[in-house]
PDB file of C-alpha atoms and ligand atoms in Angstrom:
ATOM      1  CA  UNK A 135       6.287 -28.607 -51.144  1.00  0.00           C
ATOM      2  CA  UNK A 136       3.896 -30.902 -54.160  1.00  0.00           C
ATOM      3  CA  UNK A 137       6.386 -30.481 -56.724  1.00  0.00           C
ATOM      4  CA  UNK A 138      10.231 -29.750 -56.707  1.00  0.00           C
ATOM      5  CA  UNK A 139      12.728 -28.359 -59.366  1.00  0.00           C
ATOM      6  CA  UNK A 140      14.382 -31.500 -59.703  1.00  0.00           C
ATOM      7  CA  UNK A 141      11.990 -33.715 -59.676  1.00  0.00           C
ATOM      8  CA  UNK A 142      10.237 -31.967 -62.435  1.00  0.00           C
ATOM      9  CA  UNK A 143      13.498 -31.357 -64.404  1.00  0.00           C
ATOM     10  CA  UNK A 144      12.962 -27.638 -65.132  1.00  0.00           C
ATOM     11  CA  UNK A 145      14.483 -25.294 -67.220  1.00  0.00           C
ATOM     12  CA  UNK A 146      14.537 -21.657 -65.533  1.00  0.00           C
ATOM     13  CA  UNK A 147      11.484 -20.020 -67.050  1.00  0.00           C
ATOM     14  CA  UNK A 148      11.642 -17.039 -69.461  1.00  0.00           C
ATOM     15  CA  UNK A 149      11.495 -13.677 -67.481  1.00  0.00           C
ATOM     16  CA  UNK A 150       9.218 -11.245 -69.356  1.00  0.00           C
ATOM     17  CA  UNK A 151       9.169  -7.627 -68.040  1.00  0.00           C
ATOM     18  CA  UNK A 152       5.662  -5.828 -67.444  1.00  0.00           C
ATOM     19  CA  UNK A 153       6.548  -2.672 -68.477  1.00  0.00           C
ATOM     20  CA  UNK A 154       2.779  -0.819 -68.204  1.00  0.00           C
ATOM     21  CA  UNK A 155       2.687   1.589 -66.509  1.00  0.00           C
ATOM     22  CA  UNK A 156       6.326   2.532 -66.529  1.00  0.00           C
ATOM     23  CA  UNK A 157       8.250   5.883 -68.259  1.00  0.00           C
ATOM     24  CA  UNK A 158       9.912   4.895 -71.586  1.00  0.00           C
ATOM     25  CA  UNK A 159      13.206   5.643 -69.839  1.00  0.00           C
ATOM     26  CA  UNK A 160      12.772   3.196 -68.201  1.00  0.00           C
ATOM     27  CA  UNK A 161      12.098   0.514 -70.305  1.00  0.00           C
ATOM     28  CA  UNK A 162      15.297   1.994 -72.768  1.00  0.00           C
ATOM     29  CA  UNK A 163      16.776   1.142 -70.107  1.00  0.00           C
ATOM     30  CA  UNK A 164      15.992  -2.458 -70.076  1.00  0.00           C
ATOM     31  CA  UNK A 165      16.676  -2.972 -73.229  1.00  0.00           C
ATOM     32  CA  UNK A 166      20.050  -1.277 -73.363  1.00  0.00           C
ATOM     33  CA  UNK A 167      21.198  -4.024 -70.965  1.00  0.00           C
ATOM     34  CA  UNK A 168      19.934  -6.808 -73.456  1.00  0.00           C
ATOM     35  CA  UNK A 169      16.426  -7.370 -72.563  1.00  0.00           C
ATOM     36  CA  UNK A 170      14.357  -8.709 -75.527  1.00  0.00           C
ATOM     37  CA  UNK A 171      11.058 -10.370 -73.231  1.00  0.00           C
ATOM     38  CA  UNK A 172       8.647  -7.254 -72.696  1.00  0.00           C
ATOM     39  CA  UNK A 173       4.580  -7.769 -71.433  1.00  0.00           C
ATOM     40  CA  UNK A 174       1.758  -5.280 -71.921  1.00  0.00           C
ATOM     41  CA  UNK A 175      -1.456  -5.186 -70.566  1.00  0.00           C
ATOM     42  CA  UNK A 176      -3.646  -2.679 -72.521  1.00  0.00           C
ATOM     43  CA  UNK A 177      -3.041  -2.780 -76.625  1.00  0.00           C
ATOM     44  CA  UNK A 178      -3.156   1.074 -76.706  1.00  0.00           C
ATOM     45  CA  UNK A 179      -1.177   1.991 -74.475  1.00  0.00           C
ATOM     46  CA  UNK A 180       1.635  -0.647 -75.542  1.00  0.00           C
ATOM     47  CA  UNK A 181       1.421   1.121 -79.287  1.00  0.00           C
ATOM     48  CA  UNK A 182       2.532   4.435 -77.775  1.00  0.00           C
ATOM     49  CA  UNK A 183       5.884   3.249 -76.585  1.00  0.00           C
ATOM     50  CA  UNK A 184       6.591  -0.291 -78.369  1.00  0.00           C
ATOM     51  CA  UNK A 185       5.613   0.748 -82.185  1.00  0.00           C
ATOM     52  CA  UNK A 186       8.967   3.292 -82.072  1.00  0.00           C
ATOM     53  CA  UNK A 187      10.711   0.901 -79.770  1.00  0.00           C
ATOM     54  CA  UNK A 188      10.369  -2.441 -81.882  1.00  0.00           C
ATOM     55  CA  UNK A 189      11.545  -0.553 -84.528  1.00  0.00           C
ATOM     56  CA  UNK A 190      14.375   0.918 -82.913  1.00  0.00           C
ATOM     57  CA  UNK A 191      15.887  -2.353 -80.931  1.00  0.00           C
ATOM     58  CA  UNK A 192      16.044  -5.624 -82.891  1.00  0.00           C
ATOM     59  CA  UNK A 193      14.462  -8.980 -81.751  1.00  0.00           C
ATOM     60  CA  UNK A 194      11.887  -8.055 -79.178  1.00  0.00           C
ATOM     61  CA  UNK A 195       9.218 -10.131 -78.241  1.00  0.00           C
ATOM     62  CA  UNK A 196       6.391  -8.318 -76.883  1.00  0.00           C
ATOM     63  CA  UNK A 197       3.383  -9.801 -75.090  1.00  0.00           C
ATOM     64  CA  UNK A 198      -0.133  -8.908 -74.614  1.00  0.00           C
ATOM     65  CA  UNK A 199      -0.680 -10.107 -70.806  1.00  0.00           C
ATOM     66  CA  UNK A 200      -3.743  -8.293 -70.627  1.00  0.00           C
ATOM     67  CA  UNK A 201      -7.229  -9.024 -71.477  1.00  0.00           C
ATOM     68  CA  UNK A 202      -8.184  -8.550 -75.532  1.00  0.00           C
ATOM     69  CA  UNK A 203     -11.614  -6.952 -76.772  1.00  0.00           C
ATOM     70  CA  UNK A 204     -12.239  -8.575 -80.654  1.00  0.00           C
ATOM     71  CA  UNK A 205     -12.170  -5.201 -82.039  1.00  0.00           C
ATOM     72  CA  UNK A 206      -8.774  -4.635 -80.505  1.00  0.00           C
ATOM     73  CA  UNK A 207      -7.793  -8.002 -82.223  1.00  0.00           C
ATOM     74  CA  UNK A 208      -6.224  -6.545 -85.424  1.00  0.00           C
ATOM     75  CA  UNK A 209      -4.026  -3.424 -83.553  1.00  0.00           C
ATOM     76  CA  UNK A 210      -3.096  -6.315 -81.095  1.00  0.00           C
ATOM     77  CA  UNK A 211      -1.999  -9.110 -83.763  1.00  0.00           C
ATOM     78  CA  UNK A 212      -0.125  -6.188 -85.582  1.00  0.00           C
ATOM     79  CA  UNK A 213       2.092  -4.954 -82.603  1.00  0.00           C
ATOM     80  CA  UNK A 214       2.251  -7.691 -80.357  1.00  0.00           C
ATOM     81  CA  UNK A 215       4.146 -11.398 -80.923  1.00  0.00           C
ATOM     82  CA  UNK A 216       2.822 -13.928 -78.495  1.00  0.00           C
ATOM     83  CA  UNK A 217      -0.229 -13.354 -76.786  1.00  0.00           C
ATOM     84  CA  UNK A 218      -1.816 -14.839 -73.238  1.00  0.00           C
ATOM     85  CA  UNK A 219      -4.984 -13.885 -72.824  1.00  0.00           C
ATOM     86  CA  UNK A 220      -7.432 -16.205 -75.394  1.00  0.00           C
ATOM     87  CA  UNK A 221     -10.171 -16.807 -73.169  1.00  0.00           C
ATOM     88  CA  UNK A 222     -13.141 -17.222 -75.523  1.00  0.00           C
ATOM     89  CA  UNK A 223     -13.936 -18.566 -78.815  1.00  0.00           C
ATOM     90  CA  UNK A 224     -14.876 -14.994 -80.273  1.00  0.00           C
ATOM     91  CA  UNK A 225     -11.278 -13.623 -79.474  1.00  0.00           C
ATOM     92  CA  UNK A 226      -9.743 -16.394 -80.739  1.00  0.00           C
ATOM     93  CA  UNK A 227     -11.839 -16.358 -84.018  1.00  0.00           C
ATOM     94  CA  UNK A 228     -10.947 -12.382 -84.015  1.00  0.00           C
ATOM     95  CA  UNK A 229      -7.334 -13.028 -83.563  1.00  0.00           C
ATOM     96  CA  UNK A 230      -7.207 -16.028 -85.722  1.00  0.00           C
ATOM     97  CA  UNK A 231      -8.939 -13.437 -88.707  1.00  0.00           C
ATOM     98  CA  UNK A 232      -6.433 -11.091 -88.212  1.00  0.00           C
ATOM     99  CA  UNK A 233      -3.751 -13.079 -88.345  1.00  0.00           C
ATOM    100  CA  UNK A 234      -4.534 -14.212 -91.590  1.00  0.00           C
ATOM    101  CA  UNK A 235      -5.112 -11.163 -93.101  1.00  0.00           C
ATOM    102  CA  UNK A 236      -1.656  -9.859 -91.562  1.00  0.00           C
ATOM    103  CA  UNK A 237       0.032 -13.118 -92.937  1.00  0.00           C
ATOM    104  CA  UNK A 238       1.425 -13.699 -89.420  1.00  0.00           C
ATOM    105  CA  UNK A 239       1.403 -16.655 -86.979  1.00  0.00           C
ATOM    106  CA  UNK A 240       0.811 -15.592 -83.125  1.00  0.00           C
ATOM    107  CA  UNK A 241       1.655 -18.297 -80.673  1.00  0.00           C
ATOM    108  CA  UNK A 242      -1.006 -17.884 -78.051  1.00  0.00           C
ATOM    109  CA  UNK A 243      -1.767 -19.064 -74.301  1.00  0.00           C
ATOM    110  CA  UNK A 244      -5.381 -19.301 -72.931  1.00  0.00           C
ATOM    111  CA  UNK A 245      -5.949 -17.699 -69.709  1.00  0.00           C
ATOM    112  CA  UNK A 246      -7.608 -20.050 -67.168  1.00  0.00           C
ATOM    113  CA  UNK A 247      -9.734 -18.377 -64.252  1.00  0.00           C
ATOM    114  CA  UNK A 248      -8.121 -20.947 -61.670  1.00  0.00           C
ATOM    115  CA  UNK A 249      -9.735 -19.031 -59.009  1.00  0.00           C
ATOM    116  CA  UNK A 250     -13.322 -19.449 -60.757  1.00  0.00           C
ATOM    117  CA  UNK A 251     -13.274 -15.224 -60.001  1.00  0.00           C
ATOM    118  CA  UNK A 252     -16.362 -13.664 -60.832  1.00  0.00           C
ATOM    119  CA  UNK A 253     -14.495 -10.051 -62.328  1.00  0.00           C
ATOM    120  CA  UNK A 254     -11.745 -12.140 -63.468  1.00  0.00           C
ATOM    121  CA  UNK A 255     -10.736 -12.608 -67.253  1.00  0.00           C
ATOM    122  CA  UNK A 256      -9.824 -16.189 -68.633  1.00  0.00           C
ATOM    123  CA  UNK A 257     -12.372 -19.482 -69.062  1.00  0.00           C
ATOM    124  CA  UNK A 258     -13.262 -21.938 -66.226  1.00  0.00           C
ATOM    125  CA  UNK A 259     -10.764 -25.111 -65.755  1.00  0.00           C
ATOM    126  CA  UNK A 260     -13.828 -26.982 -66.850  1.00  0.00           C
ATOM    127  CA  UNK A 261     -14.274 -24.940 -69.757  1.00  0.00           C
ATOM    128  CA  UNK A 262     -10.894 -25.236 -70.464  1.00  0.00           C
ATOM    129  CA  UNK A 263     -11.053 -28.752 -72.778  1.00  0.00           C
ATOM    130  CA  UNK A 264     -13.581 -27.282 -74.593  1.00  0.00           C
ATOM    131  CA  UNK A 265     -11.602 -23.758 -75.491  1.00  0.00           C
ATOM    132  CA  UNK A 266      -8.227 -25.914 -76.186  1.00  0.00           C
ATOM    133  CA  UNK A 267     -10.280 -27.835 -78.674  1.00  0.00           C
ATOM    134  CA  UNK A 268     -12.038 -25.269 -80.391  1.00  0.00           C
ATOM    135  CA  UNK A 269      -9.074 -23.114 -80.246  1.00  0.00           C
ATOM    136  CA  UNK A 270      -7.136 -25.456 -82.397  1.00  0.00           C
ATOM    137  CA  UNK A 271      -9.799 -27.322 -84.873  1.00  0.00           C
ATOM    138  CA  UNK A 272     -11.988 -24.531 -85.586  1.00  0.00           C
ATOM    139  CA  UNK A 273      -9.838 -21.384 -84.863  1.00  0.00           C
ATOM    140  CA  UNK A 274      -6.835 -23.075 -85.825  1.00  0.00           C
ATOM    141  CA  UNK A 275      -4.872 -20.470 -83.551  1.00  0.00           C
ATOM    142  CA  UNK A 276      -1.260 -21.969 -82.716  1.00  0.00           C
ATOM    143  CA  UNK A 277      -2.073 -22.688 -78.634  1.00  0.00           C
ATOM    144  CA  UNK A 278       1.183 -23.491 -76.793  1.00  0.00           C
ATOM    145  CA  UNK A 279       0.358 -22.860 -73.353  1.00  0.00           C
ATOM    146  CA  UNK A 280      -1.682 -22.224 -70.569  1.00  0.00           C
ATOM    147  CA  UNK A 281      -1.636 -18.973 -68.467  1.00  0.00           C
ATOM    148  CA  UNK A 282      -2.799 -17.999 -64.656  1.00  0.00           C
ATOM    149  CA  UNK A 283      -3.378 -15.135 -62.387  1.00  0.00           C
ATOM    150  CA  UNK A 284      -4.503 -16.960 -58.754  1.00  0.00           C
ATOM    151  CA  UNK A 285      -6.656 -14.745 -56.301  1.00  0.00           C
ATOM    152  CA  UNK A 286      -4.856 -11.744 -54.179  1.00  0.00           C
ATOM    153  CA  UNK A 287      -5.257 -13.276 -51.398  1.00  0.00           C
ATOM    154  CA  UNK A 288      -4.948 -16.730 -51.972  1.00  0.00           C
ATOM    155  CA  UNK A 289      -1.592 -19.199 -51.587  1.00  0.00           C
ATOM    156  CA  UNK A 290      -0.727 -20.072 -54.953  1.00  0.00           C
ATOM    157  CA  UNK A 291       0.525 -22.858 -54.970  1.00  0.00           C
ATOM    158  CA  UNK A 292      -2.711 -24.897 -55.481  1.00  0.00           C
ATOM    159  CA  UNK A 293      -3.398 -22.518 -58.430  1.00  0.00           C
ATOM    160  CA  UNK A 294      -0.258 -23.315 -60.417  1.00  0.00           C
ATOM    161  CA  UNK A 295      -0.426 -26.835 -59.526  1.00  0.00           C
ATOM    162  CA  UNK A 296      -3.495 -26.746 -61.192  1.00  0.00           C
ATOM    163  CA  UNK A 297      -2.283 -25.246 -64.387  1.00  0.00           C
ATOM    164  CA  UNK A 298       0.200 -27.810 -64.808  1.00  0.00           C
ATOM    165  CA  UNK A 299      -2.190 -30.361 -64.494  1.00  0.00           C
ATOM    166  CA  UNK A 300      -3.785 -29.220 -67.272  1.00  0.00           C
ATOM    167  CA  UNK A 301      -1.618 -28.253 -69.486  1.00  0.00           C
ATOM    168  CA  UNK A 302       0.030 -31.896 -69.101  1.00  0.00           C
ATOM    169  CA  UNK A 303      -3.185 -33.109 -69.618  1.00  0.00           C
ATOM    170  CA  UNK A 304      -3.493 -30.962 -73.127  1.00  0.00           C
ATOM    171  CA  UNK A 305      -0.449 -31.652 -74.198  1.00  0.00           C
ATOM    172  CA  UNK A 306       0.888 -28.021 -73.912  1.00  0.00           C
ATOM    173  CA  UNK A 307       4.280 -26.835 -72.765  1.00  0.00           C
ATOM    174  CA  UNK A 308       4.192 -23.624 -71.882  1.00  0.00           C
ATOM    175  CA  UNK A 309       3.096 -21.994 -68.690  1.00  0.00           C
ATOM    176  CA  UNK A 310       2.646 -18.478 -67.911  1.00  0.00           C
ATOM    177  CA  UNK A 311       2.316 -17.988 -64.003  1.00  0.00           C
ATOM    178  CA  UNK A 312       4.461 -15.935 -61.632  1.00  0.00           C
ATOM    179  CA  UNK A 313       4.634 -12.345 -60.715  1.00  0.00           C
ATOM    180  CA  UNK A 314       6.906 -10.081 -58.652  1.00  0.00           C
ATOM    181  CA  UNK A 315       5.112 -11.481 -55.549  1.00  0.00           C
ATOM    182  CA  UNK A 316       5.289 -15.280 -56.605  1.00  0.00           C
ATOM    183  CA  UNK A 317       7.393 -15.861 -59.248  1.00  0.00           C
ATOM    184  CA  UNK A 318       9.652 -18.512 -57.260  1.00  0.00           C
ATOM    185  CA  UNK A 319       6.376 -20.734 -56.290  1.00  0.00           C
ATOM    186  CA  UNK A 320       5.792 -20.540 -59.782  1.00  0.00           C
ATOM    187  CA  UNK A 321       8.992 -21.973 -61.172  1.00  0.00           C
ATOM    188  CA  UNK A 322       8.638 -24.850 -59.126  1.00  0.00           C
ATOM    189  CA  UNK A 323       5.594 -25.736 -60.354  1.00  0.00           C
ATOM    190  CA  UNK A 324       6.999 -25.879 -64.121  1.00  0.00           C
ATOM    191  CA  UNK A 325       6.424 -21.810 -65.275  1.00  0.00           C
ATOM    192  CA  UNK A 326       8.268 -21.310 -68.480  1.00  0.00           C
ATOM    193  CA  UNK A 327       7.630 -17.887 -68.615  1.00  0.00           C
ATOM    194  CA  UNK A 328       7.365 -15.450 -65.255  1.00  0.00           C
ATOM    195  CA  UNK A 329       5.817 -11.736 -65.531  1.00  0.00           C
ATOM    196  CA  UNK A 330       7.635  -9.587 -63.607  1.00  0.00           C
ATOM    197  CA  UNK A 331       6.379  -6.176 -63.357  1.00  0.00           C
ATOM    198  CA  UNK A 332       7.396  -3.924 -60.238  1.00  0.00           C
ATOM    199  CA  UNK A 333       9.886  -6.228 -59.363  1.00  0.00           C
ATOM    200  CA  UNK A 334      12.148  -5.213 -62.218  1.00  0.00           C
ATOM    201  CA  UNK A 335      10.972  -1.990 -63.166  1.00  0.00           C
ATOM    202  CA  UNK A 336       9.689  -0.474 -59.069  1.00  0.00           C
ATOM    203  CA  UNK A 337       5.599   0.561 -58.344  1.00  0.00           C
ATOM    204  CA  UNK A 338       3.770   1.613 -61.429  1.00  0.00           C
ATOM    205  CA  UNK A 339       2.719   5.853 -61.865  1.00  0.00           C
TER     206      UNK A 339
HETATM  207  C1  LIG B  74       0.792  -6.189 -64.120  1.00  0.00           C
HETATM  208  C2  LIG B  74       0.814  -7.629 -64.422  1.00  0.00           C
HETATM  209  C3  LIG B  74       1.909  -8.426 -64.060  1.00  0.00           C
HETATM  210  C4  LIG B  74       3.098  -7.895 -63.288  1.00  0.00           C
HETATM  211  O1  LIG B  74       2.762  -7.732 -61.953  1.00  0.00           O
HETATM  212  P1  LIG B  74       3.884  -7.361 -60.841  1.00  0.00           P
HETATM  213  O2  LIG B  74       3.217  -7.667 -59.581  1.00  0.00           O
HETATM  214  O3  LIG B  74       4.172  -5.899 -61.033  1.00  0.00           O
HETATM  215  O4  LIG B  74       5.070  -8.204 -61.121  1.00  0.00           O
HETATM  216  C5  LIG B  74       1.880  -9.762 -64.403  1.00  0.00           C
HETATM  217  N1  LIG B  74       0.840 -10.298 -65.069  1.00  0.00           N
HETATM  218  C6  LIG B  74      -0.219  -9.566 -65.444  1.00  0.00           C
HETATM  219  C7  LIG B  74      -1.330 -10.216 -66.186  1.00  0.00           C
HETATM  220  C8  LIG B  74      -0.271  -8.214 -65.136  1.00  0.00           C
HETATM  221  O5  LIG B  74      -1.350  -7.496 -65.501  1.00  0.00           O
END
């Protein structure tokens, strides 16, 4: 094992639930028992369930997991609270707009391709310098962290390793990697937050 929990000091990482995908029962359900840490993937279909349930359960924290088009930016800054996805200097212009104009501050992660996947969302880790820095002198978008979805079929290990590296190397704390199938690998590589989908909620309809 390259890193180990105690040798990195770590704090358990937050577990956010993926609810997409899943009935509303469900996800009451969740948050009857206490949960308050809830991830989306598509800002539409998050505003069909989450605009009646923030209202209705105090101190959620819902976030967008999923990739952001700039004319989504303003539904997206006005439903969700944190969100992990920046990949670009338009969205984080569009996002950094609305959040002015909404008077609200939206701690954000940018999504590094790790895998350097041609269909997959988030910027290069040698584009990554370049997005920090224009993400927070010119966009002036509150970046805390770094987040990472390795390759299917690839060990991940290498991947988060990675994302540590470069978020240590940034200066950022925060580090979104882990899913159902690897969200143990994750936490010893320093996650602070895990997205746990079907292993909370069972396969998606
Ligand atoms: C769906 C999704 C998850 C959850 O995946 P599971 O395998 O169900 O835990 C995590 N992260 C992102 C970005 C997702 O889209």
């Amino acid at each position: 094992m390259a890193a180990d929990r105690s040798e990195l000091a770590l704090a358990p990482p937050q577990v956010i639930a993926v609810s997409k995908q899943q009935p509303e029962e469900k996800i009451r359900a969740a948050l009857e028992i206490g949960h308050r840490h809830f991830g989306e993937n598509k800002v539409q279909e998050a505003q069909k369930h989450w605009a009646a349930l923030k209202s209705q359960y105090a101190g959620v924290t819902l976030h967008l997991i999923g990739p952001l088009q700039s004319n989504k930016a303003e539904d997206a800054v006005a439903l969700f609270d944190v969100i992990h996805t920046v990949d670009r200097p338009k969205i984080a212009d569009a996002i950094a707009a609305a959040c002015i104009k909404q008077h609200k501050i939206i701690p954000c992660f940018i999504q590094i391709n790790t895998g350097e996947e041609e269909q997959k969302a988030g910027v290069s880790p040698d584009g990554a310098a370049a997005l920090i820095d224009y993400c927070r002198h010119v966009a002036k978008l509150p970046i805390i962290g770094l987040m990472c979805i390795p390759p299917a079929d690839a060990n991940p290990a290498p991947h988060f390793a990675l994302l540590h590296k470069l978020a240590t190397k940034h200066g950022l704390k925060e580090l979104s990697m882990g899913m159902s199938a690897d969200y143990e690998t994750a936490a010893r590589f320093g996650s602070t937050y895990v997205r746990i989908g079907t292993g909370i909620f069972g396969s998606r309809s």
